[in-house]
Every structure is written in C-alpha cells, then in structure tokens.
Amino acid sequence: MPAPSGSKLIAGSPSSRLTALGIVLPPPPTPLGAYVESSGAGNLLFLSGTLPMVNRKLALAGRLGENLSVKEGQEAARIASLNALAAAQQHLGTLDRLKKLIKLTVLMATTEQFADHAQVADGASNLFAQIFGPEAGHVRLVYGVQSLPAAAPVIIDTIFEIGPIP
C-alpha cells in the first residue's frame, strides 16, 4: 500500500514517533454521557467516538460544505485522532502497546451536496500512517450525517490491535 499523501514514517515506537514529529498529546477526553472512553477485549482496544476538542472545548464547529472547508475538516479529523491516541494512552498506560490501527470510521456533519468525505478522513488516516507506518494499513469507513454531538464537524471511531505490556 503506498504511503498516504503527507505521511512519513519515523522508526521506533508510537511514542517515539510522536516525539520525533513534535506532537504532544492533549489530555484524554472525558465522556459526554453515560459511557466509558475505552474498552479492551482480547488484543483489541475499542475507543468511543472522539471529537476535535482542544483544551476541553470544540476546536471547530459547523458543517462541511456549509461553513467549513475540506482543509478545516482534515484538521478536525487530525485533532480527533490525537484525542483518540490520548484515550488509548490513558487506557493502556503507554502508547507503545499499540501495534496498529485496525479500523477507522469517520463521521462528518455535511451538507447534502458535500462529496469530499474521503479527503476529510485523510486528516486522520495520514496521522495514523505517520505513527504506525503505511504498510500497517487500516480499513476505513467514512460517511456524512445531519448532525453530531456538540455541533462537532467530525467524530472518529477507532479499533486498535494491542500487544502485551512492554
């Protein structure tokens, strides 16, 4: 599988790759309702949908194709992905137990005419390719919806493969 546009792999563990990329994870997200942020089963880690929050506030609000551009959608997807990694780190104690991203689902609030879903989702996919490598790959589902929690433009849903405690 070719490397997604804008991705580069740095050797090492997920945490060392983040450091090399100059990325500092945000505080882990907190539930907006009666659920938990993460749940493990066997060698899989399931995360609740994560929003593009910065300092516990929505970084971008609105609808793609109405008041938000594809580029803003990509940034929202990237921010939501960083929050997913923060939730994974909180659950596991370290990002270095993450072996790969198995599945990524990206929901986005869009107008009826919006058709650039794949490009918006690349904001998340490119970040994960930088961390796990393009050869690790992940399956992906993207779709537009009428609305999302807290007026968010994007929410991501992730399933990771995890390894033993290092």
Short mmCIF file of C-alpha atoms in Angstrom, two decimals:
data_model
loop_
_atom_site.label_atom_id
_atom_site.label_comp_id
_atom_site.label_asym_id
_atom_site.label_seq_id
_atom_site.Cartn_x
_atom_site.Cartn_y
_atom_site.Cartn_z
CA MET A 1 0.00 0.00 0.00
CA PRO A 2 1.54 3.37 -0.93
CA ALA A 3 2.07 5.95 1.78
CA PRO A 4 -0.85 8.35 2.08
CA SER A 5 -0.16 11.88 0.93
CA GLY A 6 1.68 13.87 3.56
CA SER A 7 2.77 10.87 5.61
CA LYS A 8 6.28 9.86 6.61
CA LEU A 9 7.31 7.08 8.93
CA ILE A 10 9.86 7.64 11.62
CA ALA A 11 11.45 4.50 13.08
CA GLY A 12 10.65 3.45 16.62
CA SER A 13 7.70 3.02 18.92
CA PRO A 14 4.47 5.02 18.63
CA SER A 15 5.52 7.31 21.49
CA SER A 16 8.97 7.93 19.98
CA ARG A 17 7.39 8.68 16.61
CA LEU A 18 5.09 11.26 18.19
CA THR A 19 8.08 12.85 19.93
CA ALA A 20 10.08 12.91 16.69
CA LEU A 21 7.12 14.56 14.93
CA GLY A 22 6.92 17.17 17.69
CA ILE A 23 3.41 16.07 18.67
CA VAL A 24 2.26 16.36 22.26
CA LEU A 25 -0.97 14.55 23.03
CA PRO A 26 -3.81 16.52 24.58
CA PRO A 27 -5.39 15.50 27.89
CA PRO A 28 -7.55 12.41 27.36
CA PRO A 29 -11.19 13.08 26.51
CA THR A 30 -13.94 12.68 29.07
CA PRO A 31 -17.34 11.14 28.32
CA LEU A 32 -20.21 13.45 27.39
CA GLY A 33 -22.72 10.89 28.66
CA ALA A 34 -23.20 7.52 30.35
CA TYR A 35 -20.36 5.54 28.74
CA VAL A 36 -16.62 4.93 29.02
CA GLU A 37 -13.99 6.24 26.63
CA SER A 38 -12.28 2.88 26.07
CA SER A 39 -12.86 -0.84 26.37
CA GLY A 40 -10.47 -3.69 25.73
CA ALA A 41 -11.34 -7.19 24.54
CA GLY A 42 -8.55 -9.70 23.93
CA ASN A 43 -5.93 -7.99 21.80
CA LEU A 44 -8.29 -5.21 20.66
CA LEU A 45 -8.89 -1.76 22.09
CA PHE A 46 -12.18 -0.08 21.20
CA LEU A 47 -12.49 3.66 21.73
CA SER A 48 -15.64 5.71 21.97
CA GLY A 49 -16.05 8.24 19.21
CA THR A 50 -13.64 11.12 19.73
CA LEU A 51 -14.31 14.74 18.88
CA PRO A 52 -11.96 17.52 17.76
CA MET A 53 -11.55 19.01 21.25
CA VAL A 54 -8.69 21.28 22.31
CA ASN A 55 -8.42 22.29 25.96
CA ARG A 56 -11.76 20.53 26.55
CA LYS A 57 -13.51 22.81 24.00
CA LEU A 58 -14.58 22.08 20.45
CA ALA A 59 -11.79 23.30 18.12
CA LEU A 60 -14.11 23.68 15.13
CA ALA A 61 -17.87 23.66 14.89
CA GLY A 62 -20.20 23.55 11.93
CA ARG A 63 -20.98 21.62 8.81
CA LEU A 64 -18.64 20.66 5.97
CA GLY A 65 -19.77 22.19 2.72
CA GLU A 66 -21.66 24.92 4.56
CA ASN A 67 -19.32 26.90 6.82
CA LEU A 68 -16.28 24.58 6.94
CA SER A 69 -13.82 23.68 4.18
CA VAL A 70 -12.22 20.33 3.38
CA LYS A 71 -8.97 21.63 4.90
CA GLU A 72 -10.76 22.55 8.14
CA GLY A 73 -12.40 19.13 8.13
CA GLN A 74 -8.99 17.47 7.76
CA GLU A 75 -7.69 19.44 10.74
CA ALA A 76 -10.76 18.45 12.79
CA ALA A 77 -10.16 14.78 11.90
CA ARG A 78 -6.49 15.09 12.88
CA ILE A 79 -7.36 16.70 16.23
CA ALA A 80 -9.97 13.99 16.93
CA SER A 81 -7.31 11.37 16.14
CA LEU A 82 -4.91 12.91 18.64
CA ASN A 83 -7.68 12.70 21.23
CA ALA A 84 -8.18 9.03 20.37
CA LEU A 85 -4.47 8.41 20.95
CA ALA A 86 -4.72 10.24 24.29
CA ALA A 87 -7.64 7.98 25.29
CA ALA A 88 -5.63 4.90 24.25
CA GLN A 89 -2.64 6.06 26.25
CA GLN A 90 -4.81 6.61 29.32
CA HIS A 91 -6.35 3.12 29.00
CA LEU A 92 -3.09 1.27 28.31
CA GLY A 93 -0.65 3.35 30.34
CA THR A 94 1.58 3.70 27.26
CA LEU A 95 1.10 4.15 23.53
CA ASP A 96 3.80 1.58 22.94
CA ARG A 97 1.31 -1.26 23.40
CA LEU A 98 -0.49 -0.11 20.25
CA LYS A 99 0.55 -2.37 17.39
CA LYS A 100 -1.64 -0.88 14.68
CA LEU A 101 -4.89 0.79 13.86
CA ILE A 102 -7.30 -1.88 12.62
CA LYS A 103 -10.36 0.18 11.67
CA LEU A 104 -11.10 3.87 11.40
CA THR A 105 -14.62 5.22 10.98
CA VAL A 106 -15.02 8.93 10.30
CA LEU A 107 -18.43 10.53 10.58
CA MET A 108 -18.82 14.10 9.46
CA ALA A 109 -21.61 16.65 9.59
CA THR A 110 -22.12 17.69 5.98
CA THR A 111 -24.49 19.37 3.62
CA GLU A 112 -26.46 17.13 1.30
CA GLN A 113 -24.24 18.13 -1.63
CA PHE A 114 -20.89 17.56 0.10
CA ALA A 115 -18.88 14.81 -1.63
CA ASP A 116 -15.29 15.15 -0.35
CA HIS A 117 -15.63 12.74 2.56
CA ALA A 118 -12.51 10.74 1.70
CA GLN A 119 -10.29 13.83 1.60
CA VAL A 120 -11.55 14.96 5.03
CA ALA A 121 -10.93 11.49 6.51
CA ASP A 122 -7.35 11.62 5.21
CA GLY A 123 -6.68 14.12 8.02
CA ALA A 124 -6.97 11.16 10.39
CA SER A 125 -5.53 8.45 8.13
CA ASN A 126 -2.37 10.43 7.37
CA LEU A 127 -1.65 10.94 11.07
CA PHE A 128 -2.10 7.23 11.83
CA ALA A 129 0.14 6.32 8.85
CA GLN A 130 2.87 8.55 10.32
CA ILE A 131 2.60 6.74 13.64
CA PHE A 132 2.11 3.11 12.55
CA GLY A 133 3.55 3.19 9.03
CA PRO A 134 1.75 2.99 5.72
CA GLU A 135 2.50 -0.74 5.47
CA ALA A 136 0.41 -1.40 8.61
CA GLY A 137 -2.64 -0.06 6.82
CA HIS A 138 -6.15 0.26 8.22
CA VAL A 139 -9.62 -0.23 6.85
CA ARG A 140 -11.83 2.82 6.82
CA LEU A 141 -15.46 3.81 6.59
CA VAL A 142 -16.46 7.44 6.05
CA TYR A 143 -19.87 8.99 5.78
CA GLY A 144 -21.81 12.20 6.22
CA VAL A 145 -24.59 12.75 8.70
CA GLN A 146 -27.03 15.53 9.52
CA SER A 147 -25.57 16.37 12.95
CA LEU A 148 -23.02 15.24 15.52
CA PRO A 149 -22.70 15.72 19.30
CA ALA A 150 -21.83 19.25 20.48
CA ALA A 151 -22.13 20.58 16.88
CA ALA A 152 -18.83 18.88 16.01
CA PRO A 153 -17.98 18.65 12.32
CA VAL A 154 -16.21 15.28 12.71
CA ILE A 155 -16.16 12.32 15.07
CA ILE A 156 -13.82 9.37 14.69
CA ASP A 157 -14.27 5.80 15.88
CA THR A 158 -11.19 3.60 16.21
CA ILE A 159 -10.27 -0.01 16.87
CA PHE A 160 -6.62 -0.76 17.65
CA GLU A 161 -4.65 -4.00 17.92
CA ILE A 162 -2.70 -4.04 21.17
CA GLY A 163 0.28 -6.03 22.34
CA PRO A 164 1.46 -7.18 25.76
CA ILE A 165 2.83 -4.80 28.36
CA PRO A 166 6.42 -4.00 27.25
#
